[in-house]
Amino acid sequence: MKTSLQCKILSLDLWDTIVRRRCHPDEIKAMTAEYVCMRYGDCISDVWRKSLKMLDLRIQCEISLGANSREQGYDDEYELREVIKEWLGRAFVDSKKIKKETVEEIYQYELDRELEYTYLDAGIVEFIQNLKYEKLVIISDFYADTTFIGRVLKKVGFPYFVDKVYMSCEIHFNKRSSRLFKYVEKDLEIEPKEHLHIGDNLYSDVKIPRELGIVAVHYMPETENKNRKRREHAFRKEVQDTVLSYRDFPLEKTDISIFFSGFISWIAEYCMQHEIKKLYFFTREGEFYKQLFDIWKDNSRFKQKLPETWILEVSRIATFLPSIREVSINEMMRIWNQYSCQSMAAFFKSLRLNADVAKTFTEKCGIDFEAELTYPWQSKKVKELFNDKSFVHWFQNEIDTNKKLFLTYCYDKSLVESENERIGIVDIGWRGTIQDNLCYLFPNYFIEGFYIGLVQFLNEQPNNSNKHGYINFSSKSKILFHTLTPFEMICNSPNGSTISYYSEGKKVKALRKKEEGEDSVYYSFTQEYQAEIKRGLIELLKWNRKHYILPEQYHLAAFEALYQFCCYPNYRCAVAYFSLVHNEEFGVGKYIDKRTQLQLRLILFAIFSKQWRQKFKDFLINTSWPQGYLAKYHLFPVLKVYNALLERHDIN
C-alpha cells in the first residue's frame, strides 16, 4: 500500500506497526514469569510457584497499579520496574529478599526477551517512504522507557531518524483515553489537522485520533496480520501439575527421556537459584549427563544464567588415596564402613597401592594377604600394621604423590585448592563418596552434589558438602532403588573407568581402563539408546517453549517413566544388561559378570512347591535385576506378579 499524504508531524505506533514480535505479547511476560520461578523459586510462595500462575499474578498487579494511577488523575499506566516490585512483593514469602538489584535483573531479562523476539515489519519502510513530513515521532502505549525503544529501533534496523518518542508509562497518559495524543500535540505545538498518525489498532490508532481531528491511517498488512493471529492462537494459558496432562505432550509416558528431562531441569533450577557457576560431571555416567545438560542449556532461555560445565575424570578408586587425611585405622573406616569383609589384597587394590610392596608389610605382621577379613579394623594384626612407622611412611609418600598429581589435574579443570566458592557436581549416586573425597581435597569449596538417587550414608559427611538425590523425592523410591542397576548401563560411556593420574609433559592426565565386555554392550545397544534419549529431550525442549514448563511439572512423569523402565523393561534392554561384565574393583577388587541362562527346571518346580518358589525368588534377587531377567526370557505373566508383590511389600 502506498500513500503520498503530507503533514507537519508524522507519528507511528510502535508494536505491530514498526516492529513485530515473533510471539504473543503475553508470551514475553510468561517467559519472565518462568525465569522468576526458576531463579527465585525458593523465595516464592507455594501458591504462585508455577510460571503461568505467576503470569496471572502479574496481570493482577498491572490492573491494580493501573487503578491506582487512575485514582491519582492519570490513565491506567505503569512502568515495568513498578510492576516487578509489586509482583515480587505479592509472590515472595519474605519481602526483605526483594532487592533493587533483583528488580533490575528481572527488568533487564524481560527487555532482553523483547529484543530477542522483535523484528522490523516487512512493509513499514516502503509504506511511509513517500510521505512528506517535518518531524517523525513514535507514540506508544508501553511500560518501558524511551531508552529501551531506542535499543529496539536499532536492533531491528529501522532506517528513519526519529525526532522524539512518547511512551505512555513515562507520561502517564495513553492513546486509548486520547490524552496522550493531546499531550503530544501540545508538546509539539501543532494542530490536529497538521498531524498524521499510523498504527494497527482500530480503536486507539484510528478511531480515537480521528475523533480529535487527526488524520489517521490504519496499518494492517495481510501477511503480517495472519502471522500475528497464528501466534496469538498458539499461545495457550494453562497450568497442569504434570506434563502428561497436556494433550499435545509429544512423547509416550514410558519414554525414559522424560526422566532425564526432569533430572536435568531440576539441577538447572537449583544452580540458577543458588548461583552455582561451575558444574562438574563425574565419569563415567556423568559424560552422558553432561551431553544432556548442554543440550538443555543450549535450548534454554536462561543460557547465560546456567553454569559452565566440565567433565571431571574421577572414580572412587582414583580419588580415595589422594583424599586420605592421615594413615590410620580411623581414616580407613571410610572404606571399611562400606566393605566390612575384605582381604588385604582387595584393600590395597582399592587404593591402587603396589601389592608386592604392601605384602612385605603385611607379612611382617603375619597377615594372610588373600584371606578375607571380617571387620579388619578389629584385627590385632591390622592394628599392628598401622602402627608400623615404615608402613605409615611408605603409605604417606604414596598419598602425597597421588594428591599432587590429582590437584594438578584438577587445576586444568578450574578447580584450585586455594579458591573459595560454591560448585556443583553431578553423578549417578549412590552414597556420593567421590564427592566426600573432593571435599577433603578442596576444603575451601562448598560442593553441592546432584545424584539420580542417594542411599543411607555410612561415613561422616564433610562440613563443606550438600547432597541431593532426585528419585528420593518419589513415592516409589524404595522400588526404584531395588531395580536401578540397569540404569547404570544406559548411562555408560565407552571411555573406560578412571583408575589413576599420570604426568605427560607439564600436563597431568587421567588413566582410564576399558573392559571389552562393557564396551561391546555400549556399541551394540547403549550408544543408540542414548541417541534416542537425546532426540526425545530435544523434542521436549521444543514443546516446553509453547507451555512454559517448570521442573516440578516433570517430576511425577519422570519418576513414572523410570519406574516403567526398571519394572517393565523391554526385551532389547534386558538382553543387553545380562551380557554385561561390570567393574567393581573398588572394594570388591574384581569385575562382576552379569550374564545368565534360563533356569527352566527352577521355574517349573516353583509352580508346585513353596520351597522352590523361595529358591526362585532368591535366584531372581541374585540376578540384580529380576524384572530384566523375566523380560529377557519372555516371562511376562510372572513379571506382573513379581511387580505386584514388590509394590505391596514396599509401598503399603
Short mmCIF file of N, CA and C in Angstrom, two decimals, residues 397-466:
data_model
loop_
_atom_site.label_atom_id
_atom_site.label_comp_id
_atom_site.label_asym_id
_atom_site.label_seq_id
_atom_site.Cartn_x
_atom_site.Cartn_y
_atom_site.Cartn_z
N ASN A 397 53.85 -41.36 51.70
CA ASN A 397 54.51 -40.93 50.47
C ASN A 397 53.63 -41.17 49.24
N GLU A 398 52.95 -42.31 49.23
CA GLU A 398 52.04 -42.63 48.13
C GLU A 398 50.86 -41.65 48.09
N ILE A 399 50.35 -41.29 49.27
CA ILE A 399 49.27 -40.30 49.34
C ILE A 399 49.73 -38.97 48.76
N ASP A 400 50.89 -38.50 49.21
CA ASP A 400 51.41 -37.19 48.78
C ASP A 400 51.63 -37.15 47.28
N THR A 401 52.21 -38.22 46.74
CA THR A 401 52.48 -38.28 45.29
C THR A 401 51.19 -38.23 44.50
N ASN A 402 50.22 -39.03 44.91
CA ASN A 402 48.94 -39.10 44.18
C ASN A 402 48.13 -37.82 44.36
N LYS A 403 48.21 -37.22 45.53
CA LYS A 403 47.48 -35.97 45.77
C LYS A 403 48.02 -34.86 44.88
N LYS A 404 49.33 -34.77 44.77
CA LYS A 404 49.94 -33.74 43.92
C LYS A 404 49.51 -33.92 42.46
N LEU A 405 49.51 -35.15 41.98
CA LEU A 405 49.07 -35.42 40.61
C LEU A 405 47.62 -35.02 40.41
N PHE A 406 46.78 -35.41 41.37
CA PHE A 406 45.34 -35.13 41.21
C PHE A 406 45.04 -33.64 41.26
N LEU A 407 45.67 -32.92 42.17
CA LEU A 407 45.43 -31.48 42.26
C LEU A 407 45.92 -30.75 41.01
N THR A 408 47.00 -31.22 40.43
CA THR A 408 47.48 -30.63 39.17
C THR A 408 46.50 -30.91 38.05
N TYR A 409 45.96 -32.13 38.02
CA TYR A 409 44.93 -32.46 37.03
C TYR A 409 43.72 -31.54 37.20
N CYS A 410 43.29 -31.34 38.43
CA CYS A 410 42.10 -30.51 38.69
C CYS A 410 42.32 -29.04 38.34
N TYR A 411 43.55 -28.58 38.46
CA TYR A 411 43.86 -27.18 38.16
C TYR A 411 43.46 -26.84 36.73
N ASP A 412 43.69 -27.77 35.81
CA ASP A 412 43.32 -27.55 34.41
C ASP A 412 41.81 -27.61 34.20
N LYS A 413 41.09 -28.04 35.22
CA LYS A 413 39.62 -28.08 35.16
C LYS A 413 39.02 -26.92 35.96
N SER A 414 39.85 -25.92 36.26
CA SER A 414 39.42 -24.73 37.00
C SER A 414 39.02 -25.05 38.44
N LEU A 415 39.61 -26.12 38.99
CA LEU A 415 39.46 -26.46 40.41
C LEU A 415 40.79 -26.18 41.09
N VAL A 416 40.81 -25.14 41.92
CA VAL A 416 42.05 -24.69 42.55
C VAL A 416 41.91 -24.77 44.06
N GLU A 417 42.87 -25.42 44.69
CA GLU A 417 42.78 -25.72 46.12
C GLU A 417 42.54 -24.48 46.97
N SER A 418 43.12 -23.34 46.59
CA SER A 418 43.03 -22.14 47.41
C SER A 418 41.76 -21.33 47.20
N GLU A 419 40.98 -21.65 46.17
CA GLU A 419 39.78 -20.86 45.88
C GLU A 419 38.65 -21.16 46.86
N ASN A 420 37.72 -20.23 46.91
CA ASN A 420 36.61 -20.36 47.85
C ASN A 420 35.32 -20.02 47.11
N GLU A 421 34.54 -21.03 46.72
CA GLU A 421 33.29 -20.79 46.01
C GLU A 421 32.38 -22.01 46.12
N ARG A 422 31.14 -21.83 45.70
CA ARG A 422 30.17 -22.92 45.68
C ARG A 422 30.18 -23.52 44.27
N ILE A 423 30.38 -24.82 44.18
CA ILE A 423 30.35 -25.51 42.89
C ILE A 423 29.37 -26.68 42.96
N GLY A 424 29.03 -27.22 41.80
CA GLY A 424 28.14 -28.37 41.75
C GLY A 424 28.83 -29.55 41.08
N ILE A 425 28.46 -30.74 41.50
CA ILE A 425 28.94 -31.97 40.85
C ILE A 425 27.73 -32.84 40.52
N VAL A 426 27.85 -33.63 39.47
CA VAL A 426 26.75 -34.50 39.04
C VAL A 426 27.28 -35.91 38.85
N ASP A 427 26.59 -36.88 39.45
CA ASP A 427 26.97 -38.28 39.31
C ASP A 427 25.72 -39.13 39.44
N ILE A 428 25.87 -40.41 39.21
CA ILE A 428 24.71 -41.30 39.26
C ILE A 428 24.27 -41.57 40.70
N GLY A 429 25.18 -41.65 41.64
CA GLY A 429 24.87 -41.97 43.04
C GLY A 429 25.88 -43.00 43.53
N TRP A 430 25.76 -43.61 44.61
CA TRP A 430 24.56 -43.78 45.43
C TRP A 430 24.79 -43.26 46.85
N ARG A 431 26.08 -43.18 47.25
CA ARG A 431 26.38 -42.56 48.54
C ARG A 431 27.21 -41.29 48.39
N GLY A 432 27.66 -41.02 47.20
CA GLY A 432 28.40 -39.79 46.96
C GLY A 432 29.77 -39.76 47.58
N THR A 433 30.45 -40.93 47.64
CA THR A 433 31.75 -40.98 48.30
C THR A 433 32.84 -40.24 47.52
N ILE A 434 32.71 -40.15 46.19
CA ILE A 434 33.70 -39.37 45.43
C ILE A 434 33.59 -37.90 45.82
N GLN A 435 32.37 -37.43 46.03
CA GLN A 435 32.17 -36.05 46.50
C GLN A 435 32.85 -35.86 47.85
N ASP A 436 32.73 -36.85 48.74
CA ASP A 436 33.41 -36.76 50.04
C ASP A 436 34.91 -36.57 49.83
N ASN A 437 35.47 -37.37 48.91
CA ASN A 437 36.91 -37.28 48.65
C ASN A 437 37.29 -35.88 48.18
N LEU A 438 36.49 -35.32 47.28
CA LEU A 438 36.76 -33.97 46.78
C LEU A 438 36.65 -32.92 47.89
N CYS A 439 35.69 -33.10 48.76
CA CYS A 439 35.50 -32.14 49.86
C CYS A 439 36.74 -32.10 50.76
N TYR A 440 37.35 -33.26 51.00
CA TYR A 440 38.57 -33.28 51.82
C TYR A 440 39.76 -32.69 51.07
N LEU A 441 39.77 -32.86 49.74
CA LEU A 441 40.86 -32.32 48.93
C LEU A 441 40.73 -30.82 48.71
N PHE A 442 39.49 -30.33 48.69
CA PHE A 442 39.23 -28.91 48.45
C PHE A 442 38.37 -28.33 49.58
N PRO A 443 38.95 -28.17 50.75
CA PRO A 443 38.16 -27.75 51.92
C PRO A 443 37.57 -26.35 51.81
N ASN A 444 38.10 -25.51 50.90
CA ASN A 444 37.58 -24.15 50.76
C ASN A 444 36.35 -24.07 49.87
N TYR A 445 36.11 -25.10 49.08
CA TYR A 445 34.92 -25.14 48.24
C TYR A 445 33.73 -25.64 49.05
N PHE A 446 32.54 -25.14 48.71
CA PHE A 446 31.31 -25.79 49.19
C PHE A 446 30.74 -26.54 48.00
N ILE A 447 30.61 -27.85 48.13
CA ILE A 447 30.27 -28.70 46.98
C ILE A 447 28.84 -29.22 47.11
N GLU A 448 28.02 -28.85 46.13
CA GLU A 448 26.64 -29.33 46.03
C GLU A 448 26.63 -30.54 45.08
N GLY A 449 26.15 -31.67 45.57
CA GLY A 449 26.13 -32.88 44.75
C GLY A 449 24.73 -33.21 44.27
N PHE A 450 24.60 -33.49 42.96
CA PHE A 450 23.32 -33.84 42.36
C PHE A 450 23.40 -35.27 41.84
N TYR A 451 22.49 -36.11 42.32
CA TYR A 451 22.55 -37.54 42.03
C TYR A 451 21.19 -38.05 41.55
N ILE A 452 21.25 -39.12 40.77
CA ILE A 452 20.00 -39.81 40.42
C ILE A 452 19.30 -40.23 41.71
N GLY A 453 20.06 -40.78 42.62
CA GLY A 453 19.49 -41.17 43.91
C GLY A 453 20.57 -41.35 44.96
N LEU A 454 20.17 -41.24 46.22
CA LEU A 454 21.10 -41.40 47.33
C LEU A 454 20.53 -42.40 48.33
N VAL A 455 21.40 -43.28 48.80
CA VAL A 455 21.02 -44.21 49.87
C VAL A 455 21.70 -43.76 51.16
N GLN A 456 21.42 -44.44 52.25
CA GLN A 456 21.90 -44.01 53.56
C GLN A 456 23.42 -43.88 53.58
N PHE A 457 23.91 -42.78 54.11
CA PHE A 457 25.35 -42.56 54.20
C PHE A 457 25.92 -43.44 55.32
N LEU A 458 27.10 -44.00 55.06
CA LEU A 458 27.77 -44.83 56.05
C LEU A 458 28.91 -44.09 56.73
N ASN A 459 29.40 -43.04 56.08
CA ASN A 459 30.51 -42.28 56.63
C ASN A 459 30.04 -40.91 57.11
N GLU A 460 30.80 -40.33 58.02
CA GLU A 460 30.54 -38.96 58.45
C GLU A 460 30.66 -38.04 57.24
N GLN A 461 29.72 -37.10 57.12
CA GLN A 461 29.71 -36.21 55.96
C GLN A 461 30.56 -34.96 56.20
N PRO A 462 31.35 -34.56 55.20
CA PRO A 462 32.17 -33.35 55.34
C PRO A 462 31.30 -32.12 55.57
N ASN A 463 31.84 -31.13 56.26
CA ASN A 463 31.09 -29.90 56.56
C ASN A 463 30.83 -29.05 55.32
N ASN A 464 31.66 -29.20 54.30
CA ASN A 464 31.53 -28.38 53.09
C ASN A 464 30.80 -29.13 51.98
N SER A 465 29.82 -29.93 52.37
CA SER A 465 29.14 -30.80 51.41
C SER A 465 27.62 -30.74 51.59
N ASN A 466 26.93 -30.81 50.47
CA ASN A 466 25.47 -30.95 50.47
C ASN A 466 25.11 -31.88 49.33
#
